[in-house]
Coordinates of C-alpha atoms in Angstrom, one line a residue:
Chain I
M14 CA -39.5 -58.1 -163.1
K15 CA -39.2 -60.4 -166.2
A16 CA -38.7 -58.1 -169.4
K17 CA -41.2 -58.8 -172.1
G18 CA -40.2 -60.1 -175.4
T19 CA -36.2 -60.8 -176.5
V20 CA -33.0 -59.0 -175.2
V21 CA -31.1 -58.7 -177.9
L22 CA -27.7 -58.0 -177.3
G23 CA -25.9 -58.0 -180.0
V24 CA -26.9 -57.9 -184.1
D25 CA -23.4 -58.9 -186.2
P26 CA -23.6 -61.9 -185.2
L27 CA -26.9 -62.0 -183.9
I28 CA -27.3 -62.4 -179.8
I29 CA -29.9 -62.8 -177.8
H30 CA -30.6 -63.4 -174.0
D31 CA -31.6 -66.6 -173.2
D32 CA -32.7 -68.0 -169.4
Y33 CA -33.7 -71.5 -168.5
H34 CA -34.9 -72.4 -165.0
I35 CA -35.0 -75.9 -162.9
E36 CA -36.6 -76.7 -160.0
Y37 CA -35.9 -80.2 -158.3
H38 CA -37.5 -82.4 -155.8
H39 CA -34.1 -83.0 -154.6
S40 CA -33.9 -86.3 -152.0
Y41 CA -31.8 -86.7 -149.7
A42 CA -32.7 -90.3 -149.7
Q43 CA -29.8 -92.7 -147.9
D44 CA -27.8 -89.8 -146.8
S45 CA -31.6 -88.2 -145.2
P46 CA -30.3 -88.7 -141.3
F47 CA -27.7 -86.8 -141.8
F48 CA -29.5 -83.7 -142.8
V49 CA -31.7 -84.4 -140.2
G50 CA -29.2 -84.8 -137.3
L51 CA -27.8 -81.2 -138.7
S52 CA -30.5 -79.6 -137.1
Q53 CA -30.7 -81.7 -133.4
G54 CA -27.3 -80.4 -133.4
K55 CA -25.5 -84.1 -134.4
L56 CA -23.2 -84.6 -136.7
R57 CA -23.7 -88.3 -138.1
G58 CA -21.0 -90.1 -139.1
S59 CA -21.0 -94.1 -140.5
R60 CA -19.2 -97.0 -139.8
C61 CA -18.8 -100.0 -141.6
S62 CA -20.6 -103.5 -140.4
A63 CA -17.7 -105.5 -141.6
C64 CA -14.4 -104.1 -142.1
G65 CA -14.7 -100.6 -139.3
Y66 CA -13.8 -98.2 -141.8
T67 CA -15.6 -94.9 -140.2
F68 CA -16.2 -92.7 -142.7
A69 CA -16.8 -88.0 -141.2
T70 CA -18.8 -88.0 -144.5
P71 CA -21.4 -90.3 -144.5
R72 CA -21.9 -92.7 -146.6
A73 CA -24.8 -96.3 -146.4
H74 CA -22.3 -98.7 -148.2
C75 CA -18.5 -98.4 -147.7
M76 CA -15.9 -97.4 -150.1
E77 CA -13.5 -100.3 -148.7
C78 CA -15.7 -103.5 -149.1
G79 CA -19.3 -102.8 -150.1
A80 CA -21.0 -104.3 -146.7
P81 CA -23.5 -102.0 -145.3
T82 CA -22.6 -98.8 -142.4
E83 CA -24.2 -97.8 -139.9
W84 CA -24.7 -94.6 -138.4
I85 CA -22.4 -93.2 -134.8
D86 CA -22.3 -89.5 -133.6
L87 CA -18.8 -87.0 -134.7
P88 CA -17.2 -86.0 -131.8
L89 CA -18.1 -81.9 -132.1
T90 CA -14.6 -81.4 -132.2
G91 CA -11.5 -82.2 -134.9
R92 CA -8.9 -80.3 -136.4
I93 CA -8.2 -78.4 -139.8
H94 CA -6.7 -80.9 -142.6
T95 CA -6.3 -78.5 -144.7
F96 CA -8.0 -75.1 -145.4
T97 CA -8.0 -72.0 -148.4
T98 CA -9.9 -68.6 -148.0
C99 CA -11.6 -67.9 -151.7
Y100 CA -11.9 -64.7 -152.9
Y101 CA -14.2 -65.1 -156.2
G102 CA -16.1 -68.6 -156.6
G103 CA -19.1 -69.8 -158.7
E104 CA -22.2 -68.0 -158.8
L105 CA -24.1 -68.9 -156.0
F106 CA -22.0 -68.5 -153.9
L107 CA -19.9 -65.3 -154.9
E108 CA -21.6 -62.4 -152.6
E109 CA -20.7 -64.5 -150.3
T110 CA -16.6 -64.0 -150.4
P111 CA -14.3 -63.9 -148.7
F112 CA -14.9 -67.3 -147.2
T113 CA -12.7 -69.9 -145.8
L114 CA -13.4 -74.1 -146.6
I115 CA -12.0 -76.7 -144.3
L116 CA -11.7 -80.1 -145.0
V117 CA -11.9 -81.7 -141.2
E118 CA -10.8 -84.3 -139.7
F119 CA -11.4 -86.2 -136.4
E120 CA -9.9 -88.0 -133.8
G121 CA -10.2 -92.1 -134.7
I122 CA -12.2 -91.3 -137.7
N123 CA -10.9 -92.1 -141.2
T124 CA -11.6 -89.7 -143.7
L125 CA -12.7 -86.2 -143.2
F126 CA -15.1 -83.4 -144.0
L127 CA -15.8 -80.4 -145.9
S128 CA -17.6 -77.4 -144.0
R129 CA -17.0 -73.2 -144.0
L130 CA -14.7 -71.9 -141.0
K131 CA -16.6 -68.6 -139.3
G132 CA -15.7 -66.4 -136.3
C133 CA -11.7 -65.8 -137.6
D134 CA -9.7 -63.3 -139.2
P135 CA -8.7 -66.1 -142.7
S136 CA -5.1 -64.7 -142.1
T137 CA -4.7 -66.2 -138.3
V138 CA -5.8 -70.2 -140.2
R139 CA -3.3 -73.0 -139.9
I140 CA -3.2 -76.6 -140.3
G141 CA -4.1 -78.4 -136.9
Q142 CA -6.2 -76.1 -135.6
P143 CA -8.3 -77.3 -133.2
V144 CA -11.7 -76.2 -134.3
V145 CA -15.7 -76.7 -133.3
A146 CA -18.9 -77.4 -134.7
R147 CA -21.1 -74.8 -134.4
F148 CA -25.2 -75.4 -136.0
A149 CA -27.7 -73.6 -137.2
K150 CA -30.1 -72.1 -135.2
T151 CA -33.1 -72.6 -137.8
P152 CA -32.1 -75.4 -140.3
S153 CA -32.1 -74.8 -143.9
F154 CA -31.8 -79.3 -144.3
K155 CA -28.1 -78.3 -146.5
V156 CA -24.7 -79.1 -145.7
T157 CA -24.1 -75.6 -144.5
D158 CA -26.2 -76.1 -141.5
V159 CA -23.3 -76.8 -139.9
W160 CA -19.9 -75.1 -139.8
F161 CA -16.7 -74.9 -137.1
E162 CA -14.9 -72.0 -135.3
P163 CA -11.3 -72.1 -133.9
T164 CA -11.4 -73.3 -130.1
G165 CA -7.5 -72.3 -130.3
P166 CA -4.5 -71.6 -131.8
Chain J
M10 CA -5.6 -106.1 -179.6
R11 CA -3.9 -104.2 -182.2
P12 CA -1.8 -101.9 -183.5
V13 CA -3.2 -98.6 -183.4
Y14 CA -2.5 -95.2 -184.3
M15 CA -2.7 -91.5 -185.0
I16 CA -3.4 -90.6 -188.5
S17 CA -3.6 -87.0 -188.6
G18 CA -4.9 -84.0 -185.5
G19 CA -6.4 -80.7 -186.3
I20 CA -7.3 -78.1 -183.5
T21 CA -9.1 -74.4 -183.6
K22 CA -7.8 -71.4 -182.3
F23 CA -8.5 -71.6 -178.6
A24 CA -9.7 -68.2 -177.0
K25 CA -12.2 -66.9 -174.5
A26 CA -15.4 -66.8 -177.2
H27 CA -16.0 -67.6 -180.7
P28 CA -19.0 -65.4 -181.1
R29 CA -19.5 -66.5 -185.0
K30 CA -19.1 -69.8 -184.9
D31 CA -20.9 -72.5 -182.6
F32 CA -19.8 -76.2 -181.8
R33 CA -20.6 -77.8 -185.1
L34 CA -18.4 -75.2 -186.8
M35 CA -16.1 -75.1 -184.4
V36 CA -15.2 -79.2 -184.6
K37 CA -15.5 -78.8 -188.6
E38 CA -12.3 -76.3 -188.5
A39 CA -10.9 -78.8 -186.6
Y40 CA -11.7 -81.8 -189.0
D41 CA -11.3 -80.7 -192.3
Y42 CA -7.7 -79.8 -191.0
A43 CA -7.1 -82.8 -189.7
L44 CA -8.7 -84.3 -193.4
A45 CA -6.4 -82.1 -195.6
D46 CA -3.6 -83.4 -193.7
V47 CA -3.8 -87.1 -194.9
P48 CA -5.7 -86.2 -198.3
R49 CA -5.2 -89.8 -199.3
L50 CA -8.1 -90.5 -197.0
T51 CA -11.1 -91.3 -198.0
K52 CA -14.7 -90.6 -196.7
E53 CA -15.7 -93.6 -196.9
M54 CA -12.7 -95.6 -195.1
I55 CA -14.0 -94.0 -192.1
D56 CA -16.0 -96.1 -189.7
G57 CA -17.5 -93.7 -187.1
A58 CA -16.4 -91.1 -184.7
V59 CA -16.4 -90.7 -180.7
G60 CA -17.3 -87.5 -179.8
S61 CA -16.5 -85.1 -176.1
Y62 CA -18.5 -82.2 -174.5
F63 CA -18.5 -82.2 -170.9
S64 CA -20.9 -80.4 -170.4
D65 CA -25.0 -80.0 -171.0
H66 CA -25.3 -76.7 -169.3
F67 CA -22.2 -74.6 -171.2
T68 CA -23.8 -76.2 -174.4
R69 CA -27.1 -75.7 -173.7
Q70 CA -27.8 -78.5 -176.6
L71 CA -28.5 -82.2 -175.4
K72 CA -27.1 -84.4 -177.5
A73 CA -25.1 -81.8 -179.2
A74 CA -22.7 -84.2 -180.5
S75 CA -24.9 -85.9 -182.5
M76 CA -25.6 -82.7 -184.0
V77 CA -21.9 -82.3 -184.7
Q78 CA -21.8 -86.1 -186.3
D79 CA -23.8 -84.7 -189.1
Y80 CA -22.4 -81.7 -189.4
L81 CA -19.5 -83.6 -190.6
G82 CA -21.6 -85.6 -192.7
L83 CA -20.7 -89.0 -191.5
C84 CA -24.8 -90.5 -190.6
P85 CA -25.2 -93.0 -190.7
K86 CA -21.9 -94.6 -189.3
P87 CA -21.2 -95.0 -185.4
S88 CA -21.2 -92.3 -183.3
K89 CA -21.5 -91.7 -179.4
R90 CA -20.4 -89.1 -176.4
V91 CA -17.9 -89.4 -174.5
E92 CA -18.7 -87.2 -170.8
G93 CA -15.7 -87.3 -168.0
G94 CA -15.6 -84.2 -166.9
G95 CA -11.5 -82.6 -167.4
A96 CA -10.7 -86.2 -168.6
T97 CA -14.2 -86.3 -170.9
G98 CA -11.1 -85.5 -173.7
G99 CA -8.1 -88.0 -172.5
L100 CA -11.5 -90.4 -172.4
C101 CA -13.0 -89.9 -176.1
F102 CA -9.1 -90.8 -177.8
Q103 CA -8.7 -94.0 -175.8
S104 CA -12.5 -94.8 -176.6
A105 CA -11.3 -94.5 -180.4
W106 CA -8.4 -95.7 -179.5
E107 CA -10.3 -99.5 -178.2
A108 CA -13.0 -99.0 -181.2
I109 CA -9.6 -99.7 -183.3
A110 CA -8.3 -102.0 -181.5
S111 CA -10.9 -104.3 -180.6
G112 CA -10.8 -104.4 -184.7
R113 CA -14.6 -102.9 -184.5
M114 CA -13.6 -99.8 -186.8
N115 CA -10.5 -99.2 -188.9
C116 CA -10.5 -95.5 -188.7
C117 CA -12.3 -93.8 -186.1
V118 CA -12.4 -89.7 -185.8
A119 CA -12.9 -88.9 -182.1
F120 CA -13.4 -84.9 -181.7
G121 CA -13.9 -82.9 -178.8
F122 CA -14.8 -79.1 -178.0
E123 CA -16.2 -76.6 -175.7
T124 CA -18.4 -73.5 -175.9
M125 CA -17.8 -71.8 -172.3
S126 CA -18.0 -68.4 -173.1
R127 CA -22.4 -68.0 -173.1
V128 CA -22.4 -68.1 -169.8
N129 CA -20.0 -65.2 -167.7
T130 CA -17.0 -66.3 -165.9
W131 CA -18.9 -67.4 -162.1
K132 CA -21.7 -69.2 -163.8
G133 CA -19.0 -71.3 -165.4
N134 CA -17.2 -72.1 -162.4
E135 CA -20.5 -72.5 -160.7
F136 CA -21.6 -75.1 -163.7
I137 CA -17.8 -77.0 -163.2
A138 CA -18.7 -77.0 -159.3
L139 CA -22.0 -78.9 -160.4
A140 CA -19.6 -81.8 -161.0
S141 CA -18.7 -81.9 -157.5
D142 CA -21.0 -84.3 -154.1
T143 CA -24.1 -81.3 -155.1
N144 CA -25.1 -82.9 -151.0
F145 CA -21.7 -82.4 -149.5
D146 CA -19.5 -80.2 -151.3
F147 CA -21.2 -78.2 -153.7
P148 CA -23.2 -76.3 -151.5
V149 CA -20.3 -75.4 -149.2
G150 CA -19.2 -73.1 -151.7
G151 CA -18.7 -75.4 -154.7
F152 CA -15.4 -73.7 -156.5
Y153 CA -13.4 -76.3 -157.9
T154 CA -9.9 -73.8 -157.1
G155 CA -11.4 -73.6 -153.9
Y156 CA -10.5 -77.3 -154.1
Y157 CA -7.5 -77.3 -155.9
A158 CA -5.9 -74.8 -153.0
M159 CA -7.4 -77.2 -150.4
M160 CA -5.0 -79.1 -151.6
V161 CA -2.0 -77.8 -152.7
Q162 CA -2.5 -76.1 -149.4
R163 CA -1.3 -79.9 -148.1
H164 CA 1.3 -81.1 -150.4
M165 CA 2.7 -78.0 -149.1
Y166 CA 2.4 -79.1 -145.6
E167 CA 3.4 -82.6 -146.3
F168 CA 6.6 -81.6 -148.8
G169 CA 7.1 -78.2 -147.8
T170 CA 6.6 -76.9 -151.8
T171 CA 5.9 -73.1 -152.1
V172 CA 4.4 -70.6 -154.4
E173 CA 7.2 -69.8 -155.8
Q174 CA 7.8 -73.0 -157.6
M175 CA 3.8 -73.0 -158.6
A176 CA 4.8 -69.6 -160.5
M177 CA 7.8 -70.6 -162.3
V178 CA 5.1 -73.0 -163.9
S179 CA 2.9 -70.3 -164.9
I180 CA 6.7 -68.5 -166.2
K181 CA 6.8 -71.7 -168.4
N182 CA 3.6 -72.6 -169.5
H183 CA 2.1 -69.0 -170.2
T184 CA 6.1 -68.6 -172.1
N185 CA 5.8 -71.6 -173.8
A186 CA 2.6 -70.2 -175.6
L187 CA 4.0 -67.6 -177.2
Y188 CA 4.9 -69.6 -180.0
N189 CA 2.0 -71.4 -180.2
P190 CA -0.3 -69.4 -182.5
Y191 CA -3.6 -71.8 -180.9
A192 CA -3.4 -70.5 -177.3
Q193 CA -5.5 -68.1 -176.0
K194 CA -3.2 -66.4 -172.9
A195 CA 0.6 -66.2 -174.0
K196 CA 2.9 -63.5 -172.1
R197 CA 5.7 -63.6 -170.8
L198 CA 5.8 -63.2 -166.4
T199 CA 7.3 -62.9 -163.4
I200 CA 7.8 -64.5 -160.1
K201 CA 6.6 -61.4 -158.8
D202 CA 3.5 -60.9 -161.4
V203 CA 2.4 -65.0 -160.1
R204 CA 1.9 -63.8 -157.1
E205 CA 0.3 -60.3 -156.8
S206 CA -2.4 -61.4 -159.5
P207 CA -5.8 -61.1 -157.5
M208 CA -6.3 -64.1 -155.1
V209 CA -8.5 -65.9 -156.1
A210 CA -8.6 -69.1 -153.0
T211 CA -5.2 -69.2 -150.6
P212 CA -2.5 -69.5 -152.3
L213 CA -3.7 -69.9 -155.8
T214 CA -3.6 -66.3 -157.8
M215 CA -5.0 -65.8 -161.6
E216 CA -1.9 -66.5 -163.1
D217 CA -2.0 -69.9 -161.8
I218 CA -5.2 -70.5 -162.6
C219 CA -5.8 -71.8 -166.6
V220 CA -8.6 -69.8 -168.4
M221 CA -12.6 -71.1 -169.9
S222 CA -12.3 -71.3 -173.4
D223 CA -13.7 -71.8 -176.5
G224 CA -12.0 -74.6 -178.6
A225 CA -12.3 -77.9 -180.6
A226 CA -9.8 -80.8 -181.7
V227 CA -9.1 -83.5 -183.7
C228 CA -8.2 -86.4 -183.5
I229 CA -7.8 -89.8 -186.9
L230 CA -7.1 -92.8 -185.3
A231 CA -6.6 -96.1 -187.9
S232 CA -5.4 -99.8 -188.0
E233 CA -1.7 -100.1 -189.1
E234 CA -3.5 -101.1 -192.8
V235 CA -4.6 -98.0 -192.8
A236 CA -2.5 -95.8 -191.2
Q237 CA 0.4 -97.2 -194.5
Q238 CA -2.1 -96.8 -196.5
V239 CA -2.6 -93.0 -196.3
C240 CA -0.2 -91.6 -193.4
H241 CA 3.4 -90.1 -194.3
R242 CA 4.4 -89.8 -190.9
P243 CA 1.9 -92.3 -188.5
V244 CA 2.7 -91.9 -184.3
K245 CA 1.4 -95.3 -182.8
I246 CA -0.1 -95.0 -180.0
T247 CA 1.8 -97.7 -177.4
G248 CA -0.1 -97.7 -174.3
V249 CA -3.0 -96.5 -172.2
G250 CA -4.3 -96.4 -169.0
S251 CA -6.7 -94.8 -166.8
G252 CA -8.0 -94.5 -162.9
S253 CA -10.0 -93.2 -160.6
D254 CA -11.2 -92.4 -157.2
A255 CA -13.7 -91.0 -155.1
M256 CA -15.9 -88.3 -155.8
R257 CA -14.8 -86.0 -152.4
M258 CA -11.9 -85.1 -151.8
A259 CA -12.6 -85.4 -147.6
D260 CA -13.6 -89.6 -148.7
R261 CA -9.6 -90.1 -149.4
P262 CA -8.7 -93.1 -147.7
R263 CA -5.1 -92.6 -146.6
G264 CA -2.7 -96.3 -147.3
K265 CA 0.6 -97.2 -149.8
V266 CA 1.6 -95.7 -152.5
I267 CA 1.0 -97.6 -155.9
L268 CA 4.1 -97.9 -157.1
L269 CA 6.3 -98.0 -160.5
P270 CA 8.8 -99.8 -161.4
H271 CA 11.5 -97.6 -160.7
E272 CA 10.0 -96.7 -156.5
S273 CA 10.6 -98.7 -153.5
E274 CA 7.9 -98.9 -150.4
A275 CA 11.2 -97.6 -148.8
D276 CA 11.0 -94.5 -150.7
Y277 CA 7.2 -93.5 -148.9
R278 CA 7.9 -95.2 -145.0
H279 CA 6.4 -92.4 -143.7
L280 CA 3.5 -91.2 -146.4
H281 CA -0.2 -91.3 -145.9
Y282 CA -1.0 -91.5 -149.8
P283 CA -3.4 -90.6 -151.2
G284 CA -4.7 -88.1 -148.9
V285 CA -5.2 -85.5 -150.3
H286 CA -2.3 -83.7 -151.8
S287 CA -1.9 -87.2 -154.9
F288 CA -3.8 -88.4 -157.0
R289 CA -4.1 -92.2 -157.1
G290 CA -6.1 -91.9 -159.8
G291 CA -3.1 -90.3 -162.0
R292 CA -0.8 -92.7 -160.8
M293 CA -3.0 -95.8 -161.4
A294 CA -3.2 -94.6 -165.3
A295 CA 0.3 -93.9 -165.4
K296 CA 0.9 -97.5 -164.3
L297 CA -1.4 -99.3 -166.4
A298 CA -0.3 -97.2 -169.2
Y299 CA 4.1 -97.8 -168.2
E300 CA 3.0 -101.7 -168.8
M301 CA 1.4 -101.4 -171.9
A302 CA 4.1 -99.3 -173.5
G303 CA 6.8 -101.5 -171.6
I304 CA 8.1 -97.9 -169.9
T305 CA 9.8 -98.8 -166.3
N306 CA 11.7 -95.0 -166.0
P307 CA 9.4 -92.5 -167.4
L308 CA 11.9 -89.0 -166.7
E309 CA 14.5 -91.7 -168.9
E310 CA 12.3 -92.5 -171.2
L311 CA 9.7 -90.0 -172.3
S312 CA 11.1 -87.1 -175.3
F313 CA 8.4 -84.4 -174.0
V314 CA 5.0 -85.0 -171.2
E315 CA 1.3 -82.9 -172.1
L316 CA -0.4 -83.2 -169.2
H317 CA -3.5 -81.8 -167.2
D318 CA -2.2 -77.8 -165.7
A319 CA -5.4 -76.2 -165.1
Y320 CA -3.4 -75.2 -161.6
T321 CA 0.5 -74.8 -161.4
S322 CA 0.3 -76.9 -158.3
S323 CA -2.0 -79.5 -160.4
E324 CA 0.6 -79.6 -162.8
I325 CA 3.7 -80.3 -159.3
Q326 CA 1.0 -82.6 -158.0
T327 CA 1.0 -84.9 -161.7
Y328 CA 4.9 -84.6 -162.4
E329 CA 4.8 -87.5 -158.9
D330 CA 1.6 -89.3 -160.2
L331 CA 3.6 -89.1 -163.4
G332 CA 6.8 -90.7 -161.6
L333 CA 9.1 -88.0 -163.2
C334 CA 9.9 -88.0 -159.7
R335 CA 9.0 -88.6 -156.3
Y336 CA 6.3 -88.0 -153.9
G337 CA 7.0 -84.6 -152.5
E338 CA 10.3 -83.7 -155.2
G339 CA 7.3 -81.8 -157.6
G340 CA 8.1 -78.2 -156.4
Q341 CA 12.3 -79.3 -156.8
F342 CA 11.1 -80.8 -160.0
V343 CA 10.3 -77.4 -162.1
E344 CA 12.8 -75.6 -160.2
S345 CA 16.1 -78.0 -161.7
G346 CA 14.4 -76.8 -164.6
A347 CA 13.8 -80.1 -165.8
P348 CA 10.0 -79.5 -167.4
F349 CA 11.6 -76.0 -168.8
M350 CA 12.2 -76.1 -172.9
A351 CA 15.8 -76.3 -173.7
S352 CA 16.0 -73.7 -175.7
I353 CA 13.7 -70.6 -174.4
E354 CA 14.1 -67.7 -172.5
Y355 CA 12.1 -67.9 -169.4
G356 CA 14.6 -64.8 -167.0
L357 CA 14.7 -67.8 -164.5
E358 CA 17.8 -69.6 -162.8
L359 CA 17.6 -73.1 -164.8
P360 CA 20.1 -75.9 -163.9
D361 CA 19.1 -79.0 -165.8
Q362 CA 17.1 -77.1 -168.6
G363 CA 15.5 -79.0 -170.4
R364 CA 15.9 -82.5 -169.1
L365 CA 11.7 -83.2 -169.9
P366 CA 10.3 -80.4 -171.4
V367 CA 6.3 -80.3 -169.8
N368 CA 3.2 -78.8 -171.7
P369 CA 5.7 -77.7 -174.6
S370 CA 2.4 -75.8 -176.1
G371 CA 1.7 -74.0 -173.1
G372 CA -1.1 -76.5 -172.3
L373 CA -4.5 -75.8 -170.1
L374 CA -3.0 -72.3 -168.3
A375 CA -1.8 -71.2 -171.8
C376 CA -3.5 -72.5 -174.2
G377 CA -6.7 -72.2 -172.1
H378 CA -9.4 -74.9 -171.4
P379 CA -12.4 -75.9 -173.5
V380 CA -13.1 -79.1 -171.6
G381 CA -14.0 -81.4 -174.3
A382 CA -11.8 -80.5 -176.5
T383 CA -8.5 -80.5 -174.6
G384 CA -7.2 -83.6 -173.9
L385 CA -7.3 -83.9 -177.9
M386 CA -5.4 -80.8 -178.7
Q387 CA -2.9 -82.8 -176.6
A388 CA -3.0 -85.5 -178.0
V389 CA -2.6 -82.8 -181.4
F390 CA 0.7 -81.2 -180.0
A391 CA 1.6 -84.5 -179.0
F392 CA 0.7 -85.9 -182.3
W393 CA 2.8 -83.2 -184.2
Q394 CA 5.7 -83.7 -182.2
L395 CA 6.4 -86.8 -182.7
Q396 CA 5.7 -86.1 -186.8
G397 CA 8.4 -83.1 -186.5
S398 CA 5.7 -81.1 -187.9
I399 CA 5.4 -78.7 -185.0
E400 CA 6.7 -75.8 -187.3
K401 CA 4.5 -76.6 -190.7
H402 CA 1.7 -76.9 -188.3
L403 CA 2.1 -74.2 -186.0
G404 CA 4.5 -71.6 -187.9
N405 CA 7.5 -72.2 -186.4
D406 CA 10.0 -74.5 -184.5
Q407 CA 10.4 -72.9 -181.5
L408 CA 8.3 -75.7 -179.1
Q409 CA 9.6 -78.6 -181.4
V410 CA 10.9 -80.8 -179.0
P411 CA 14.9 -82.4 -180.8
N412 CA 14.5 -86.1 -182.2
P413 CA 11.7 -87.2 -180.3
K414 CA 10.7 -90.7 -179.3
R415 CA 8.0 -91.2 -176.9
G416 CA 5.6 -88.0 -175.6
L417 CA 2.9 -88.6 -173.3
I418 CA -0.2 -87.6 -173.2
H419 CA -2.6 -86.5 -169.1
S420 CA -6.2 -86.2 -169.0
H421 CA -7.2 -85.4 -165.7
A422 CA -11.2 -85.1 -164.0
G423 CA -12.5 -83.3 -160.6
T424 CA -10.1 -83.3 -158.0
G425 CA -8.8 -86.9 -159.8
T426 CA -11.8 -88.4 -159.8
Y427 CA -10.7 -90.0 -163.5
I428 CA -8.2 -89.5 -165.1
T429 CA -6.1 -91.1 -168.4
V430 CA -2.4 -91.4 -169.6
S431 CA -2.1 -92.6 -172.8
I432 CA 1.7 -92.7 -174.7
L433 CA 2.6 -92.1 -178.6
E434 CA 6.0 -92.9 -180.3
A435 CA 7.4 -92.3 -182.9
C436 CA 7.7 -94.8 -186.0
E437 CA 10.6 -95.4 -187.4

């Protein structure tokens, strides 16, 4: 229950409790098909229509040459390019610690994809380890609708 | 372009919290300190100001730089705010440089500040993480230490960099800060202390990471004419450079190294660059600044460096971007002792101690990182070094680099998204 009145935290200097809440109507705009794809068990990346550069994290225009990209389906298996296990985090994610972050590399794709690694002991994670994508059964339409699990050492 | 000089600087003590001072008063203190150092500079001679702070969330006040402008009594002179994440202060410094170099102003105040104490540390980490892609990166567990941890894991994999080498950076910067009264977190550490402090994101511990801070810093830049008129020992800004990279680490392409004059393509035949282990924007910033300043071998031609060591790992990565050593040799560079102060005892065996001191001030790791002030703080320390006035301003001369000719300051944002390098030189 929200307190009525002002909570005073200190008097010299005078410090009060203050609060500010924001609700957004956040549009994924041109990236929307990626998030819809997650709800269908698909991991969608981009390929440049001009230079052929491929992006594991999608973008509607090529970062190298500026031409429009087309959607491609990424493989659902890849390898760990790098990793970390976070024991602290931003306030929003503090309750979820410890969690393991990985950058995933996919065969034949030029860039990487940031995700969480689940289903393993963090101390066993290593660069080059094969991983497979898993998808949330009930989508929340966030990038965390996909995560990865190891398929081998 | 006209030559540009730094003629004065001021800093507040960086602290975990300054509850008795808001951002206006912190800047006012630094500004008054800077003015007192050049008594012949009158208010009429100041043509305008550039202000910098990183986060409206932290400050809980939009257009806060306007409130500083009026608090300093600088209205109605020209003013603007510059914002660029962690590089905010460095960008602000270069923006003031542009005002003088272009001839638009003869004297420009660069002020920066951050008030980070008004929210808890983990909310603060959340604010900082909002400076990562909010569609693809932030929701996964947005945490900058996590991003830097992933970068250094790859650096360790590619080059064999060790956590002990990273700990040496922590020891160096925290020890240097023992002699810097402006620093927030000075202490003696051992490699064991660093490794046994709480793990934040593998392999980075609490002692590998800079702290949040309240603080402000001010630099006054001027034309040659004004500098000669009011300052007995101005410092010339002989090079500025900046660079950028993709917001998402995942998007960093793999190509060829941007070479500095003392390097060759053969040095990096097998290196996929920048990957996530190096900062391409930092290399670009260094290359441009070196070209303007006429530097061809930075290790030989610089007297000291103040660089953006938000993490011990990023100090090692930055040695390489700045060309102080080759890519991959950053760990060995710190192990050699080169970036340590020659005259300070660290409790480590350092064969080449003091060859090129890096972060004599203690850097962000020990001074703290009040974001908008940080890049300007580096400029003030560099200015005092090159003036030979460290003792006057710090109350002791332990951190004075002997007879410095040329210093480099480096300011860094995001996972390397904006980076500035500026070169300052002592005047004969």
